[in-house]
CSV table of C-alpha atoms in Angstrom, one decimal:
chain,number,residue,atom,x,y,z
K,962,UNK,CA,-110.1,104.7,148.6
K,963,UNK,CA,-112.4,106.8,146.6
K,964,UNK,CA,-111.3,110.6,147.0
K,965,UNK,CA,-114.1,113.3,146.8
K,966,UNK,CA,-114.1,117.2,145.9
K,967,UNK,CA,-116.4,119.3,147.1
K,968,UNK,CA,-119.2,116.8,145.8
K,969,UNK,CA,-117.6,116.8,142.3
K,970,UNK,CA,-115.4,113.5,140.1
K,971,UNK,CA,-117.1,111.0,141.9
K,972,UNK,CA,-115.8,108.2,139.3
K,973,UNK,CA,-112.0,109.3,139.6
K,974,UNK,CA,-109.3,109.3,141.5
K,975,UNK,CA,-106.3,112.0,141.4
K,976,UNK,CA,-103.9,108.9,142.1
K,977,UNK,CA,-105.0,106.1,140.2
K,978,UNK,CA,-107.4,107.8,137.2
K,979,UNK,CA,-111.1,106.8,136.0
K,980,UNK,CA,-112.2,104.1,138.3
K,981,UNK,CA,-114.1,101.0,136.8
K,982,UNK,CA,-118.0,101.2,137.4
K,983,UNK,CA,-119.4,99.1,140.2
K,984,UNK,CA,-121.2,96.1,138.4
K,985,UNK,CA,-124.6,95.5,139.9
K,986,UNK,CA,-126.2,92.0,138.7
K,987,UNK,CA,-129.9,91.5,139.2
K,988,UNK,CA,-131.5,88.4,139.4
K,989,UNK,CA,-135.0,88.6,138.7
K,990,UNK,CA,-137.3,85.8,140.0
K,991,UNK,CA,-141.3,85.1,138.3
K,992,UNK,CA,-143.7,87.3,140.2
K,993,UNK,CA,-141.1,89.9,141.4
K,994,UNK,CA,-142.0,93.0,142.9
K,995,UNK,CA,-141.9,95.6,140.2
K,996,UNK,CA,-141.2,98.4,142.9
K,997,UNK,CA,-138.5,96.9,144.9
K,998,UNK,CA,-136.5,96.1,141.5
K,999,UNK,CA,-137.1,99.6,140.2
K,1000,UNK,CA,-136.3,101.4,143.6
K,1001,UNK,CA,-132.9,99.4,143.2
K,1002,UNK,CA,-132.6,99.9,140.0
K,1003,UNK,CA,-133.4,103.6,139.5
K,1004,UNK,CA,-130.9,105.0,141.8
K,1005,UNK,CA,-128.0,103.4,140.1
K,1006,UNK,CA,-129.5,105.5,137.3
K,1007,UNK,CA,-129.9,108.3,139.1
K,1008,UNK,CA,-126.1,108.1,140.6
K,1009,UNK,CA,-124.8,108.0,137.3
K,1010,UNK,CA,-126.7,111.2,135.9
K,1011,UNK,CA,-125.9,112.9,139.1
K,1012,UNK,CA,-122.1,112.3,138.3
K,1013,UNK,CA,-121.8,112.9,134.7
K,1014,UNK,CA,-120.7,109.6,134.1
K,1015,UNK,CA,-120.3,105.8,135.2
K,1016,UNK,CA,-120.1,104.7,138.4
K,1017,UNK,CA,-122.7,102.0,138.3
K,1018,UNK,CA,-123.4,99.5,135.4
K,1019,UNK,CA,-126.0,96.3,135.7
K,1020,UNK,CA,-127.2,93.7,134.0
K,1021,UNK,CA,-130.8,91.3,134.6
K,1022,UNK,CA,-130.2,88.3,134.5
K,1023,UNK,CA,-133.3,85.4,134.2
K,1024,UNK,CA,-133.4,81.8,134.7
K,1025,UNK,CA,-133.4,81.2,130.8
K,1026,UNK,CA,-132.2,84.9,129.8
K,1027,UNK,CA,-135.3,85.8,128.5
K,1028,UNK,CA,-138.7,87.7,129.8
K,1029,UNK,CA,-139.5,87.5,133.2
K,1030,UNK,CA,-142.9,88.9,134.3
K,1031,UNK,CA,-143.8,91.1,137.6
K,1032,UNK,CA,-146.0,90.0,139.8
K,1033,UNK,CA,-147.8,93.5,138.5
K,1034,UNK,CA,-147.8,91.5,135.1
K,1035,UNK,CA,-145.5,93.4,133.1
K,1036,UNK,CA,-142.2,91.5,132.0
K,1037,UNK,CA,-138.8,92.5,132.1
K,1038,UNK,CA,-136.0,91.5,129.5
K,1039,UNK,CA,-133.1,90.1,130.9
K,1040,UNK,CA,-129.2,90.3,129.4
K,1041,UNK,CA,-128.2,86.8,130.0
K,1042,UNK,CA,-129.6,83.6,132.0
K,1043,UNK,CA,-128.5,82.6,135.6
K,1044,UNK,CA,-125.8,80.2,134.1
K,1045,UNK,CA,-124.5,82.9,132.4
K,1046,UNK,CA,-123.8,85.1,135.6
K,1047,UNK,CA,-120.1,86.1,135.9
K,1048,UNK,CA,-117.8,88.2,138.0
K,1049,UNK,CA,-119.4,91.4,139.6
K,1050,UNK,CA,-119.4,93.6,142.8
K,1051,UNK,CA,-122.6,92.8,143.9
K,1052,UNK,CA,-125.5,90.8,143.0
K,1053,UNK,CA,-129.1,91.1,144.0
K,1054,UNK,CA,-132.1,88.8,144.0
K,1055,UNK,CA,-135.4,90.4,143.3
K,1056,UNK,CA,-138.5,88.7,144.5
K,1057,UNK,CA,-142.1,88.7,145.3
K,1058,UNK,CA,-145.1,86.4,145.4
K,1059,UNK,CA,-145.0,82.2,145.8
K,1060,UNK,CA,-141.1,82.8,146.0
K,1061,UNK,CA,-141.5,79.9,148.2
K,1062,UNK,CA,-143.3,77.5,146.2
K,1063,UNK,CA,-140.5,78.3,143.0
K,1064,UNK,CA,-137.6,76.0,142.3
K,1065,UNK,CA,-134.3,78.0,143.0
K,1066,UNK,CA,-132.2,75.4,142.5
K,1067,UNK,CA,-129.7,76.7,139.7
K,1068,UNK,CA,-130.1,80.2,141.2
K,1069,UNK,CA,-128.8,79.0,144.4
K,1070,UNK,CA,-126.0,77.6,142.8
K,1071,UNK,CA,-125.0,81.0,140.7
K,1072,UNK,CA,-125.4,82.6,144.0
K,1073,UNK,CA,-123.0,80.1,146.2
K,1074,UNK,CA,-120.6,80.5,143.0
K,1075,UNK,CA,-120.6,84.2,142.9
K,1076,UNK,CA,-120.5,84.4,146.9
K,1077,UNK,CA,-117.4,81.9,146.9
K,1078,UNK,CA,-115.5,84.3,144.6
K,1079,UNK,CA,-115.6,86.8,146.8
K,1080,UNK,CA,-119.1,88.7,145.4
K,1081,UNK,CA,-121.3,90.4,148.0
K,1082,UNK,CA,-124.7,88.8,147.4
K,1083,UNK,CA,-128.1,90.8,148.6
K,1084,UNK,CA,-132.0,90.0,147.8
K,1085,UNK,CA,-134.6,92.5,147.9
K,1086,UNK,CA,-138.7,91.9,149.3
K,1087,UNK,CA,-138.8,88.3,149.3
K,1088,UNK,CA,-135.4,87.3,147.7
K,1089,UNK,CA,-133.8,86.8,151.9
K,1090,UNK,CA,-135.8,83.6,151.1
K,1091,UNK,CA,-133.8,82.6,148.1
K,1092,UNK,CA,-130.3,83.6,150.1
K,1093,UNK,CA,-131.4,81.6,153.4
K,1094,UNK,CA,-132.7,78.5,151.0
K,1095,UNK,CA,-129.3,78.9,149.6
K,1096,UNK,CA,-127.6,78.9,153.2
K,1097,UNK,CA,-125.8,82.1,152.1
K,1098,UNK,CA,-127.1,84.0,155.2
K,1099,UNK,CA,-125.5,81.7,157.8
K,1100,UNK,CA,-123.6,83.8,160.6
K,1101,UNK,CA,-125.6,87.2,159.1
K,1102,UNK,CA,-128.4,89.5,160.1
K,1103,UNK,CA,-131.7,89.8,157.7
K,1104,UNK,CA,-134.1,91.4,157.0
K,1105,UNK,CA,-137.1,90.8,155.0
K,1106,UNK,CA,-140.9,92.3,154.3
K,1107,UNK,CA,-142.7,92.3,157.8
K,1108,UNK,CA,-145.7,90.0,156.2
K,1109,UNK,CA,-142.9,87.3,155.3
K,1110,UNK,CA,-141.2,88.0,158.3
K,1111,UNK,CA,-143.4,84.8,160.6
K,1112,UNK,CA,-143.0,82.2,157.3
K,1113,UNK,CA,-139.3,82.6,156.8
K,1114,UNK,CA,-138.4,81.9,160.7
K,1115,UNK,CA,-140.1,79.1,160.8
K,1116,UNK,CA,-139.1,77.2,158.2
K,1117,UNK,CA,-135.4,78.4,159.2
K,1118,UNK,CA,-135.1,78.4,162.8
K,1119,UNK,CA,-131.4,79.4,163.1
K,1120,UNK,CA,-131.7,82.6,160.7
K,1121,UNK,CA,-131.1,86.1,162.3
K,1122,UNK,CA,-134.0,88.1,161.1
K,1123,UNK,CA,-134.1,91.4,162.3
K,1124,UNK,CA,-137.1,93.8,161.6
K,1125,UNK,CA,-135.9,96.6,159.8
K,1126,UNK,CA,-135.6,98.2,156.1
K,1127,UNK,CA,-132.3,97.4,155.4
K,1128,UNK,CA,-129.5,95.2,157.0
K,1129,UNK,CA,-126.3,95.5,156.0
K,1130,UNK,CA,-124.0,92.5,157.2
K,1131,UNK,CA,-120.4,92.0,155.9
K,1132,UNK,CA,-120.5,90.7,152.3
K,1133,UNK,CA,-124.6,90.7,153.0
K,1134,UNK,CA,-127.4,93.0,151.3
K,1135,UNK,CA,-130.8,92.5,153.0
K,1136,UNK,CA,-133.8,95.2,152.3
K,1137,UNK,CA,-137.6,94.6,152.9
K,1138,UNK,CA,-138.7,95.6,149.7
K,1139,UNK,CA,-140.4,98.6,148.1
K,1140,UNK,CA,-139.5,102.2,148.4
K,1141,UNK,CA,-136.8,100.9,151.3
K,1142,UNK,CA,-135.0,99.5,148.7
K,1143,UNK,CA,-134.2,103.3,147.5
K,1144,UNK,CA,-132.7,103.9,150.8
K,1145,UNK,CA,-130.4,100.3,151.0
K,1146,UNK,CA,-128.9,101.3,147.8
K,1147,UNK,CA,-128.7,105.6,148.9
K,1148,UNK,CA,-126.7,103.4,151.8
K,1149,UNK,CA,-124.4,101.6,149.3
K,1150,UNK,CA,-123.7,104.5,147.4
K,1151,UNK,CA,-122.6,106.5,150.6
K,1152,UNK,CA,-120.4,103.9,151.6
K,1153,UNK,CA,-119.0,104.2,147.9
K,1154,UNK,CA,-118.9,107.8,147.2
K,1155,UNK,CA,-120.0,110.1,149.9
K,1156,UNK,CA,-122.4,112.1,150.6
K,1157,UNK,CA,-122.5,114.6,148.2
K,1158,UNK,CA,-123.9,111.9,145.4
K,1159,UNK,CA,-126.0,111.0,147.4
K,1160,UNK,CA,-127.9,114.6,147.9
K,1161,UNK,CA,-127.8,114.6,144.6
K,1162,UNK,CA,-129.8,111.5,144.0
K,1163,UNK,CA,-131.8,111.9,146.4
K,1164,UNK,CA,-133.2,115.4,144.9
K,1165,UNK,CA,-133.2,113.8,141.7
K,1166,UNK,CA,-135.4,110.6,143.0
K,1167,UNK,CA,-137.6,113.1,145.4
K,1168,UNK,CA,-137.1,111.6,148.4
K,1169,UNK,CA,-136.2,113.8,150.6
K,1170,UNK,CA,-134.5,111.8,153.2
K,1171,UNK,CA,-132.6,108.9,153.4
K,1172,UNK,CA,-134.0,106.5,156.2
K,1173,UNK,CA,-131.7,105.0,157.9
K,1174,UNK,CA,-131.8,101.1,158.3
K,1175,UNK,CA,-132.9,100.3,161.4
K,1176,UNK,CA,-136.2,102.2,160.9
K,1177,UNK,CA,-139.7,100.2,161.7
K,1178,UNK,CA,-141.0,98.9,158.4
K,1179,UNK,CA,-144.9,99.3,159.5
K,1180,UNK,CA,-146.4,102.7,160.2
K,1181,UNK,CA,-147.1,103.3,164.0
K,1182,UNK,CA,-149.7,102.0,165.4
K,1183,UNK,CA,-151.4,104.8,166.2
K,1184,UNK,CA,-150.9,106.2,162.8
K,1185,UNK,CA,-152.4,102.8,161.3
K,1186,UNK,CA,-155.1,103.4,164.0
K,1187,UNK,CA,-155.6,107.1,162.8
K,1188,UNK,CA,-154.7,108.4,166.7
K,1189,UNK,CA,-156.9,105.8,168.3
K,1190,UNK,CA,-156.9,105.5,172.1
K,1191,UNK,CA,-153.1,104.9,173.4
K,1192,UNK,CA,-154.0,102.1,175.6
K,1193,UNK,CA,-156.2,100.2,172.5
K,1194,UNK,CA,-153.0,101.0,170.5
K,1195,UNK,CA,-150.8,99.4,173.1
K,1196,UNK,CA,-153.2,96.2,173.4
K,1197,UNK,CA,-153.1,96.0,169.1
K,1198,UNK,CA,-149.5,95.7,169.6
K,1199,UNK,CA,-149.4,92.7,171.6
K,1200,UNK,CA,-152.3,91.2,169.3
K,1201,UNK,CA,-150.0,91.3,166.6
K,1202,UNK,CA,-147.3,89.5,168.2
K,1203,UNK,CA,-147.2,86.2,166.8
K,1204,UNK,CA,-147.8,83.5,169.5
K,1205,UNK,CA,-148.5,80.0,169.9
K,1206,UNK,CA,-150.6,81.0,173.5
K,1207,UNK,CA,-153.2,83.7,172.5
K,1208,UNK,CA,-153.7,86.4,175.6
K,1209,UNK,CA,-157.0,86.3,177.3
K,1210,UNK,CA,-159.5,89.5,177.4
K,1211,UNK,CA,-158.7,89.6,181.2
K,1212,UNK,CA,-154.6,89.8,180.5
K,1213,UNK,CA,-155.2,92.1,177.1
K,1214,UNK,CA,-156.9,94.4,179.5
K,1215,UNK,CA,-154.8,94.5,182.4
K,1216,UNK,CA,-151.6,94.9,180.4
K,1217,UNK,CA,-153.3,98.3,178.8
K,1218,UNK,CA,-154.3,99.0,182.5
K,1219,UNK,CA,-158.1,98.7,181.8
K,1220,UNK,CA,-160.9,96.4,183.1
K,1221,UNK,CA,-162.4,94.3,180.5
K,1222,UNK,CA,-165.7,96.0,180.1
K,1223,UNK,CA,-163.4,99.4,178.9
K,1224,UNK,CA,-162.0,97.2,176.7
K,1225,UNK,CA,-164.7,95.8,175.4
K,1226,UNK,CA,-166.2,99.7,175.1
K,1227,UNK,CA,-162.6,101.0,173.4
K,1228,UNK,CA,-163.4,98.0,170.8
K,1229,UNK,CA,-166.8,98.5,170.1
K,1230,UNK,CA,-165.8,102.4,169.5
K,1231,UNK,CA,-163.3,102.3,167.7
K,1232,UNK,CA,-163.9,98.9,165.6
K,1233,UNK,CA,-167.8,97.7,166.2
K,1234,UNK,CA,-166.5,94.8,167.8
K,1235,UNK,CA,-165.1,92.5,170.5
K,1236,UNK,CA,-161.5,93.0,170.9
K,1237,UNK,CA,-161.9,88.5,171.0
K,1238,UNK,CA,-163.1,88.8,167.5
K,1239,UNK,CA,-160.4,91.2,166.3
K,1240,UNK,CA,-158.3,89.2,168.3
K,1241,UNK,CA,-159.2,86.0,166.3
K,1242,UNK,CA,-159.2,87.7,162.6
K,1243,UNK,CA,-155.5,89.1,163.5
K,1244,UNK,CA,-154.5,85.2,164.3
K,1245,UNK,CA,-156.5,83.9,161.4
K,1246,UNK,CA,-154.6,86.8,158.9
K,1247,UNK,CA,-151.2,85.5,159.5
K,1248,UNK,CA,-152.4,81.7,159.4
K,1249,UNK,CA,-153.6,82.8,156.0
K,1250,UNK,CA,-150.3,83.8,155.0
K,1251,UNK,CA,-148.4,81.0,156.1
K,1252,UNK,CA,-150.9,78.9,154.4
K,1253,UNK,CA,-150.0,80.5,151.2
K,1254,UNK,CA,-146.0,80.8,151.4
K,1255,UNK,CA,-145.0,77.6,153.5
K,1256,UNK,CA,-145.7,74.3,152.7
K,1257,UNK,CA,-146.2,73.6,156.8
K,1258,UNK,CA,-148.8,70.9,157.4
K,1259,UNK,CA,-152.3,72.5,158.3
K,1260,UNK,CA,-152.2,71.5,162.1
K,1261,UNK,CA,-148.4,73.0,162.6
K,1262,UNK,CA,-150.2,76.4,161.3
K,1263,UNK,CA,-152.6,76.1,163.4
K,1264,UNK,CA,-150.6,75.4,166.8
K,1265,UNK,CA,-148.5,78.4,165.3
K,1266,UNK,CA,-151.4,80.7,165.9
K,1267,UNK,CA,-153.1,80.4,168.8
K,1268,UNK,CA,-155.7,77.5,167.9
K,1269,UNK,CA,-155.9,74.4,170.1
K,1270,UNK,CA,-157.1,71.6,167.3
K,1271,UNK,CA,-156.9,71.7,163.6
K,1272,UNK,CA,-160.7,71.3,163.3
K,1273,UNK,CA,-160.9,74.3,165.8
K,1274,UNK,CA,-159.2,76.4,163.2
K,1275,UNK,CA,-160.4,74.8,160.4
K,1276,UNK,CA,-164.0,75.9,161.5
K,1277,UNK,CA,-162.7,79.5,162.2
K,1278,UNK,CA,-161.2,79.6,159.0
K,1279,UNK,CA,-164.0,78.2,157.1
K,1280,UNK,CA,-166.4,81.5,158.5
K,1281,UNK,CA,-164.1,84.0,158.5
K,1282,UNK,CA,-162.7,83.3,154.3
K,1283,UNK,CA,-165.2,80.7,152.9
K,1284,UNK,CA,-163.1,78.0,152.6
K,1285,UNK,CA,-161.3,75.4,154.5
K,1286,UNK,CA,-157.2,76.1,155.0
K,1287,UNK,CA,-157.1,72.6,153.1
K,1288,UNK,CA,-158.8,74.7,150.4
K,1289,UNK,CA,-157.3,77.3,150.4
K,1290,UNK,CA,-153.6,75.0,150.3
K,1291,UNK,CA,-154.9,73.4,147.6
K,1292,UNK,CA,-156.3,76.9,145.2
K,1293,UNK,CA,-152.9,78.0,146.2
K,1294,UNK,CA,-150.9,74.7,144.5
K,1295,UNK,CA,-153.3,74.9,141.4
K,1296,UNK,CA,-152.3,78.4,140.7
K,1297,UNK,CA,-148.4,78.1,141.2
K,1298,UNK,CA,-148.4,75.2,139.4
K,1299,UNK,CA,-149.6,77.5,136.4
K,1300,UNK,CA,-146.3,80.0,137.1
């Protein structure tokens, strides 16, 4: 146990000496989110200079232990390959874009490895994909980014994804990505040396707050909304609950306690259309996004969202983006297969 005074010597202890830095390894997959690894990253830093000293040391590691690039295109040198990984106190996957359409085979192995010998394992944005791919969140809570939050349960039906910025679970790191990253490792850091570090870092990284974990990810509606109408706020919410059974105008409206021609009036207002075609480009949003990060056959997509035939939304589709969804499948192949 870590003693602390007044804030101060958070690498020592008066009984056993200088304690050995925390290892952090990260794992850096192509395309990963340039400010989820660098709101990991940059606190360790910050810890460190806040202390006068090392608590936290890490190392990138890459599937050949050389460049990896961002999905921002800048690239990032690693310290060693995936092969290479050995003993250390926690490692972390850092993803982004077409994680899903990457082979993570020897990854997944480092990561069983590591876990085995006793190494808490986390991912940050995208990389829950690369730890539930890799079975390593089996009997855990997740979290992951809210847009990848509809693709990841239903290609694994069993995972426990829960919608917040962090989850903490055991031997388990999950954070949705972005800035929320800052506040999963802020968490680890408390957990490690107190409270007093972590004011510190947090005045140094200008933060201002630590939120805690089981904040939403997405703004509030109504701030989304800019303080649109309560009840139109209440009836986006249940529009953007994913469902295979879209609601009618009648049951949208009677659930916000309205008649259908006030909320046909609230949409027109506040969005210069029906709340059926708002409705439909919600539905056709998140079919677009499976489309792109699951390999789910069109018509399972389709049933997914609301629509009652493949052709049905292939014709929706086709007006609303230009293109088919066996178009746009197909653009998305060509341009992973150039990763």
């Amino acid at each position: 146990m870590l003693m602390h005074h007044a804030g101060e010597h958070y690498g020592r202890s008066e009984a056993a000496g200088p304690v050995r830095p925390r290892s952090v390894g990260l794992f850096l997959v192509p395309n990963f989110s340039m400010l989820a690894f660098s709101s990991t990253v940059e606190p360790l830093r910050a810890a460190n200079g806040a202390a006068n000293g090392e608590l936290y040391s890490w190392t990138v590691y890459s599937a050949d232990g050389g460049l990896t690039t961002a999905s921002n295109g800048v690239g990032v040198a690693a310290g060693g390959s995936f092969a290479h990984a050995r003993q250390m106190d926690l490692a972390i996957v850092c993803s982004g874009l077409s994680v899903e359409q990457q082979d993570h085979g020897e990854l997944m192995d480092v990561l069983r490895r590591l876990s085995a010998f006793g190494v808490s394992i986390g991912a940050v944005c995208t990389g829950t994909y690369v730890l539930a791919k890799a079975g390593l969140l089996d009997g855990h809570s997740a979290t992951v980014h809210w847009e990848n939050q509809p693709s990841l349960l239903s290609e694994f039906d069993g995972i426990n994804i829960v919608e917040e910025l962090f989850r903490i679970d055991g031997k388990r790191y999950t954070c949705a990505g972005g800035t929320a990253a800052i506040d999963m490792m802020l968490a680890v850091m408390r957990e490690h040396h107190g409270e007093p570090l972590v004011s510190k870092v947090i005045d140094q990284l200008i933060h201002h707050r630590t939120r805690d974990a089981s904040e939403r990810q997405r703004m509030e509606i109504r701030t989304r909304l800019a303080n649109a109408h309560p009840k139109l706020c209440k009836i986006i919410e249940l529009m953007e609950e994913p469902t295979e059974r879209p609601l009618s105008c009648a049951e949208l409206a009677s659930a916000g306690g309205l008649s259908v021609r006030q909320l046909e009036r609230l949409f027109a207002t506040h969005f210069g259309r029906s709340p059926r075609r708002h409705y439909l480009d919600i539905r056709l949003k998140r079919a677009r996004t499976m489309l792109r990060q699951t390999s789910h056959p069109v018509l399972h997509i389709a049933l997914a969202c609301g629509f009652t035939s493949a052709s049905h939304f292939s014709k929706a589709y086709h007006e609303t983006f230009g293109c088919t969804p066996t178009a746009e499948r197909r653009a998305r192949l060509r341009a992973d297969s150039t990763l």
